[in-house]
mmCIF file of C-alpha atoms in Angstrom:
data_model
loop_
_atom_site.group_PDB
_atom_site.id
_atom_site.type_symbol
_atom_site.label_atom_id
_atom_site.label_comp_id
_atom_site.label_asym_id
_atom_site.label_seq_id
_atom_site.Cartn_x
_atom_site.Cartn_y
_atom_site.Cartn_z
ATOM 1 C CA MET A 1 -0.095 -0.096 -0.192
ATOM 2 C CA ALA A 2 2.728 2.136 0.400
ATOM 3 C CA LEU A 3 4.459 2.062 -2.589
ATOM 4 C CA ASN A 4 1.142 2.756 -3.967
ATOM 5 C CA PHE A 5 0.453 5.998 -2.394
ATOM 6 C CA GLN A 6 4.197 7.474 -3.164
ATOM 7 C CA GLN A 7 3.848 6.348 -6.831
ATOM 8 C CA GLN A 8 0.595 7.801 -6.952
ATOM 9 C CA SER A 9 1.964 10.872 -4.675
ATOM 10 C CA SER A 10 4.924 10.775 -7.784
ATOM 11 C CA ALA A 11 2.153 10.985 -10.468
ATOM 12 C CA LEU A 12 0.441 13.705 -9.201
ATOM 13 C CA MET A 13 3.468 15.902 -8.528
ATOM 14 C CA ARG A 14 4.253 15.741 -12.345
ATOM 15 C CA ARG A 15 0.877 16.582 -12.992
ATOM 16 C CA ALA A 16 0.963 19.506 -11.331
ATOM 17 C CA LEU A 17 4.519 20.838 -12.604
ATOM 18 C CA LEU A 18 3.583 19.778 -16.303
ATOM 19 C CA ILE A 19 0.113 22.497 -15.699
ATOM 20 C CA GLY A 20 2.466 24.859 -14.157
ATOM 21 C CA LEU A 21 4.897 25.048 -16.898
ATOM 22 C CA ILE A 22 2.523 25.694 -18.972
ATOM 23 C CA ALA A 23 0.543 28.070 -16.776
ATOM 24 C CA ALA A 24 3.831 30.005 -16.910
ATOM 25 C CA SER A 25 4.416 29.411 -20.378
ATOM 26 C CA ILE A 26 1.102 31.009 -21.559
ATOM 27 C CA ILE A 27 1.884 34.024 -19.405
ATOM 28 C CA MET A 28 5.631 34.788 -20.502
ATOM 29 C CA VAL A 29 3.452 34.477 -24.119
ATOM 30 C CA THR A 30 1.348 36.781 -23.110
ATOM 31 C CA ALA A 31 3.785 39.033 -21.468
ATOM 32 C CA TYR A 32 6.064 38.725 -24.258
ATOM 33 C CA SER A 33 3.514 40.014 -26.724
ATOM 34 C CA ARG A 34 2.289 42.749 -24.901
ATOM 35 C CA GLU A 35 5.038 44.382 -23.436
ATOM 36 C CA GLY A 36 7.481 46.619 -25.914
ATOM 37 C CA SER A 37 10.786 45.524 -27.320
ATOM 38 C CA THR A 38 12.864 47.363 -24.459
ATOM 39 C CA GLY A 39 11.050 45.311 -21.893
ATOM 40 C CA PRO A 40 12.346 42.364 -20.011
ATOM 41 C CA LEU A 41 11.640 39.113 -22.205
ATOM 42 C CA HIS A 42 12.830 40.827 -24.938
ATOM 43 C CA THR A 43 16.482 42.392 -23.557
ATOM 44 C CA LEU A 44 16.489 38.616 -22.307
ATOM 45 C CA GLN A 45 15.827 37.111 -25.580
ATOM 46 C CA SER A 46 18.817 39.497 -27.308
ATOM 47 C CA ALA A 47 21.020 38.309 -24.117
ATOM 48 C CA VAL A 48 20.591 34.787 -25.029
ATOM 49 C CA SER A 49 21.234 35.459 -28.838
ATOM 50 C CA GLY A 50 24.240 36.647 -28.430
ATOM 51 C CA ALA A 51 25.415 34.431 -26.325
ATOM 52 C CA VAL A 52 24.872 30.972 -28.674
ATOM 53 C CA SER A 53 25.720 33.399 -31.874
ATOM 54 C CA PRO A 54 29.795 32.214 -31.132
ATOM 55 C CA LEU A 55 28.440 28.496 -31.270
ATOM 56 C CA ARG A 56 26.957 29.151 -34.890
ATOM 57 C CA ILE A 57 29.344 30.666 -36.670
ATOM 58 C CA VAL A 58 31.570 28.039 -35.812
ATOM 59 C CA GLY A 59 28.895 25.368 -36.589
ATOM 60 C CA GLY A 60 28.574 27.675 -39.928
ATOM 61 C CA SER A 61 32.209 27.285 -40.392
ATOM 62 C CA VAL A 62 32.762 23.355 -39.675
ATOM 63 C CA GLU A 63 29.955 22.405 -42.133
ATOM 64 C CA ALA A 64 31.587 24.726 -45.517
ATOM 65 C CA ALA A 65 34.728 23.000 -44.424
ATOM 66 C CA THR A 66 32.803 19.866 -44.913
ATOM 67 C CA SER A 67 31.241 20.465 -48.281
ATOM 68 C CA THR A 68 34.305 21.842 -49.607
ATOM 69 C CA VAL A 69 35.966 18.610 -48.533
ATOM 70 C CA GLY A 70 33.448 17.495 -49.820
ATOM 71 C CA ASP A 71 33.674 19.236 -53.080
ATOM 72 C CA THR A 72 37.838 18.219 -53.421
ATOM 73 C CA MET A 73 37.294 14.759 -52.769
ATOM 74 C CA GLU A 74 34.518 14.177 -55.492
ATOM 75 C CA ASN A 75 36.808 16.563 -58.072
ATOM 76 C CA ILE A 76 39.976 14.378 -56.932
ATOM 77 C CA THR A 77 37.422 10.952 -58.008
ATOM 78 C CA ALA A 78 35.531 12.775 -60.985
ATOM 79 C CA ASP A 79 39.573 13.290 -62.225
ATOM 80 C CA GLN A 80 40.546 9.760 -61.407
ATOM 81 C CA ASN A 81 37.290 8.117 -63.454
ATOM 82 C CA THR A 82 38.092 10.876 -66.830
ATOM 83 C CA LEU A 83 41.777 10.408 -66.838
ATOM 84 C CA THR A 84 41.909 7.541 -69.441
ATOM 85 C CA GLY A 85 39.810 9.737 -71.697
ATOM 86 C CA LEU A 86 40.995 12.779 -71.121
ATOM 87 C CA ARG A 87 44.695 11.435 -72.196
ATOM 88 C CA GLU A 88 42.512 10.061 -75.676
ATOM 89 C CA TYR A 89 41.657 13.649 -76.078
ATOM 90 C CA ASN A 90 45.055 15.333 -75.491
ATOM 91 C CA SER A 91 45.981 12.955 -77.896
ATOM 92 C CA GLN A 92 43.318 13.601 -80.667
ATOM 93 C CA LEU A 93 44.255 17.234 -79.999
ATOM 94 C CA GLU A 94 48.349 16.242 -81.152
ATOM 95 C CA GLN A 95 46.969 14.445 -84.083
ATOM 96 C CA GLN A 96 44.944 16.499 -85.338
ATOM 97 C CA TYR A 97 47.778 19.845 -84.301
ATOM 98 C CA ALA A 98 50.244 17.499 -86.749
ATOM 99 C CA GLN A 99 47.573 17.089 -89.575
ATOM 100 C CA MET A 100 47.445 21.035 -89.432
ATOM 101 C CA GLU A 101 50.785 21.640 -89.315
ATOM 102 C CA GLU A 102 51.284 19.647 -92.842
ATOM 103 C CA TYR A 103 48.808 21.191 -94.439
ATOM 104 C CA LYS A 104 50.288 24.750 -93.215
ATOM 105 C CA GLN A 105 53.732 23.729 -94.645
ATOM 106 C CA GLU A 106 51.920 21.940 -97.518
ATOM 107 C CA ALA A 107 50.534 25.296 -98.298
ATOM 108 C CA GLN A 108 53.514 27.324 -98.072
ATOM 109 C CA ARG A 109 54.889 24.868 -100.768
ATOM 110 C CA LEU A 110 52.411 25.297 -102.896
ATOM 111 C CA GLN A 111 52.265 28.943 -102.976
ATOM 112 C CA LYS A 112 56.533 28.964 -103.935
ATOM 113 C CA LEU A 113 55.687 26.705 -107.006
ATOM 114 C CA LEU A 114 52.599 29.155 -107.688
ATOM 115 C CA ASP A 115 54.856 32.031 -107.649
ATOM 116 C CA LEU A 116 57.777 30.213 -109.157
ATOM 117 C CA LYS A 117 55.201 29.570 -112.000
ATOM 118 C CA ASP A 118 54.363 33.021 -112.246
ATOM 119 C CA ASN A 119 57.784 34.414 -112.648
ATOM 120 C CA TYR A 120 58.744 32.480 -115.092
ATOM 121 C CA GLN A 121 55.765 32.000 -117.173
ATOM 122 C CA ILE A 122 56.170 28.102 -116.341
ATOM 123 C CA ASP A 123 53.563 25.719 -118.104
ATOM 124 C CA GLY A 124 53.417 22.099 -115.726
ATOM 125 C CA THR A 125 51.540 19.967 -113.851
ATOM 126 C CA GLY A 126 51.454 19.621 -109.689
ATOM 127 C CA ALA A 127 52.441 16.424 -108.238
ATOM 128 C CA ARG A 128 52.812 14.760 -105.159
ATOM 129 C CA VAL A 129 55.927 12.608 -104.309
ATOM 130 C CA ILE A 130 54.383 9.555 -103.105
ATOM 131 C CA GLY A 131 57.244 6.722 -102.875
ATOM 132 C CA ARG A 132 61.380 6.474 -103.041
ATOM 133 C CA SER A 133 63.842 4.088 -104.302
ATOM 134 C CA SER A 134 65.334 2.007 -101.556
ATOM 135 C CA GLU A 135 68.346 0.959 -103.517
ATOM 136 C CA ALA A 136 71.371 2.530 -102.051
ATOM 137 C CA TRP A 137 72.983 3.267 -105.324
ATOM 138 C CA SER A 138 69.790 5.030 -107.090
ATOM 139 C CA GLN A 139 68.692 8.830 -106.076
ATOM 140 C CA THR A 140 64.962 8.575 -107.544
ATOM 141 C CA VAL A 141 61.603 9.400 -106.468
ATOM 142 C CA ILE A 142 57.585 8.126 -107.588
ATOM 143 C CA ILE A 143 55.028 10.789 -108.020
ATOM 144 C CA ASN A 144 51.185 10.750 -108.540
ATOM 145 C CA LYS A 145 50.992 12.156 -112.098
ATOM 146 C CA GLY A 146 51.971 10.109 -115.176
ATOM 147 C CA THR A 147 51.281 10.170 -118.898
ATOM 148 C CA ASN A 148 47.325 10.870 -118.580
ATOM 149 C CA GLU A 149 47.638 14.200 -116.958
ATOM 150 C CA GLY A 150 50.878 14.486 -120.009
ATOM 151 C CA ILE A 151 53.580 13.883 -118.036
ATOM 152 C CA SER A 152 56.558 12.265 -120.495
ATOM 153 C CA THR A 153 59.771 10.702 -120.086
ATOM 154 C CA GLY A 154 62.225 13.514 -120.538
ATOM 155 C CA GLN A 155 60.432 16.245 -119.089
ATOM 156 C CA THR A 156 62.211 18.737 -116.178
ATOM 157 C CA VAL A 157 61.089 18.262 -112.371
ATOM 158 C CA ILE A 158 61.319 21.872 -110.479
ATOM 159 C CA GLY A 159 60.547 22.433 -106.643
ATOM 160 C CA THR A 160 60.372 25.323 -104.588
ATOM 161 C CA SER A 161 64.436 25.966 -105.256
ATOM 162 C CA GLY A 162 64.290 25.541 -108.834
ATOM 163 C CA VAL A 163 65.582 21.868 -110.895
ATOM 164 C CA VAL A 164 65.394 18.876 -108.781
ATOM 165 C CA GLY A 165 65.602 16.290 -111.547
ATOM 166 C CA GLN A 166 64.347 15.122 -114.831
ATOM 167 C CA VAL A 167 61.651 12.417 -115.644
ATOM 168 C CA VAL A 168 62.986 9.060 -116.178
ATOM 169 C CA SER A 169 59.537 6.820 -116.922
ATOM 170 C CA ALA A 170 55.798 6.743 -116.864
ATOM 171 C CA SER A 171 52.864 5.098 -116.831
ATOM 172 C CA GLY A 172 49.220 6.223 -116.371
ATOM 173 C CA SER A 173 48.762 7.803 -112.689
ATOM 174 C CA THR A 174 52.036 7.243 -111.743
ATOM 175 C CA ALA A 175 55.926 8.660 -112.847
ATOM 176 C CA THR A 176 59.740 8.110 -112.032
ATOM 177 C CA VAL A 177 61.871 11.065 -111.540
ATOM 178 C CA ARG A 178 65.821 10.838 -111.238
ATOM 179 C CA LEU A 179 66.936 13.378 -108.606
ATOM 180 C CA LEU A 180 69.970 15.147 -109.418
ATOM 181 C CA THR A 181 71.954 13.627 -106.542
ATOM 182 C CA ASP A 182 71.525 10.329 -108.520
ATOM 183 C CA PRO A 183 75.136 9.713 -109.648
ATOM 184 C CA GLN A 184 73.448 8.827 -113.278
ATOM 185 C CA SER A 185 71.804 12.459 -113.635
ATOM 186 C CA GLY A 186 73.335 15.387 -115.354
ATOM 187 C CA ALA A 187 72.449 18.891 -115.569
ATOM 188 C CA ALA A 188 73.736 21.734 -117.526
ATOM 189 C CA ALA A 189 74.499 24.923 -114.980
ATOM 190 C CA MET A 190 76.713 27.798 -115.055
ATOM 191 C CA VAL A 191 78.357 29.747 -112.633
ATOM 192 C CA GLN A 192 76.530 33.468 -112.395
ATOM 193 C CA SER A 193 79.934 35.274 -111.016
ATOM 194 C CA SER A 194 82.279 33.858 -113.644
ATOM 195 C CA ARG A 195 79.295 32.949 -116.445
ATOM 196 C CA ALA A 196 81.266 30.060 -117.011
ATOM 197 C CA GLU A 197 79.437 26.961 -117.756
ATOM 198 C CA GLY A 198 79.959 23.039 -116.966
ATOM 199 C CA ILE A 199 77.574 19.898 -116.026
ATOM 200 C CA LEU A 200 76.389 19.389 -112.809
ATOM 201 C CA ARG A 201 76.366 15.700 -111.816
ATOM 202 C CA GLY A 202 75.264 13.690 -108.607
ATOM 203 C CA SER A 203 77.169 11.261 -106.219
ATOM 204 C CA LEU A 204 76.763 8.014 -103.935
ATOM 205 C CA ILE A 205 77.176 10.542 -100.868
ATOM 206 C CA GLY A 206 74.278 12.914 -102.131
ATOM 207 C CA LEU A 207 76.388 15.383 -102.970
ATOM 208 C CA LEU A 208 76.658 17.825 -106.378
ATOM 209 C CA TYR A 209 79.774 18.026 -108.347
ATOM 210 C CA LEU A 210 80.720 20.892 -111.293
ATOM 211 C CA GLU A 211 82.432 19.322 -113.402
ATOM 212 C CA ASP A 212 83.855 19.882 -117.060
ATOM 213 C CA LEU A 213 84.674 24.038 -116.444
ATOM 214 C CA ASP A 214 87.042 25.805 -118.346
ATOM 215 C CA ALA A 215 90.669 26.513 -116.925
#
């Protein structure tokens, strides 16, 4: 019986405390709404808000730091996942750059040929080297133009710097050109300073020799 009495007393005290807290809350809310901004309750609220502001700042800083670390980790993970793709893309860019550089040099060579053709009124056909001789004693190249474009044996072949060789054979779509550096080549030449004439010949080592000059 004593135990039951104590339990009932404890329950009554909790209820009384709850009712007291509710009544106090109602009274404080009513007083807060009726007093001005300089009232004691407003003053107490401002003091409490100022006291907990540093804790809010620290919490915000920790949250911002955590967010930054998370973004950094995401970026690192993304870089690792896309590293292979970036390498492939970089390789494609390098190939495109090399191709564009080749086009640029080819355009410059073609422009020089056009200038040479205009300056000396040369009537000819443009061609491109598509092969070279593998024989050490033969300095010949194959071009991608032949008899179908009017190429024939004996014609002179010029480059951006002048004469480079002579057509020695031709088929429908290709022709073989013996370069001046070939040991079997020979072309008339003149020394500009003395006007002396001779024969320009190639050699096995790729050098040009001017022969048959007057003493």
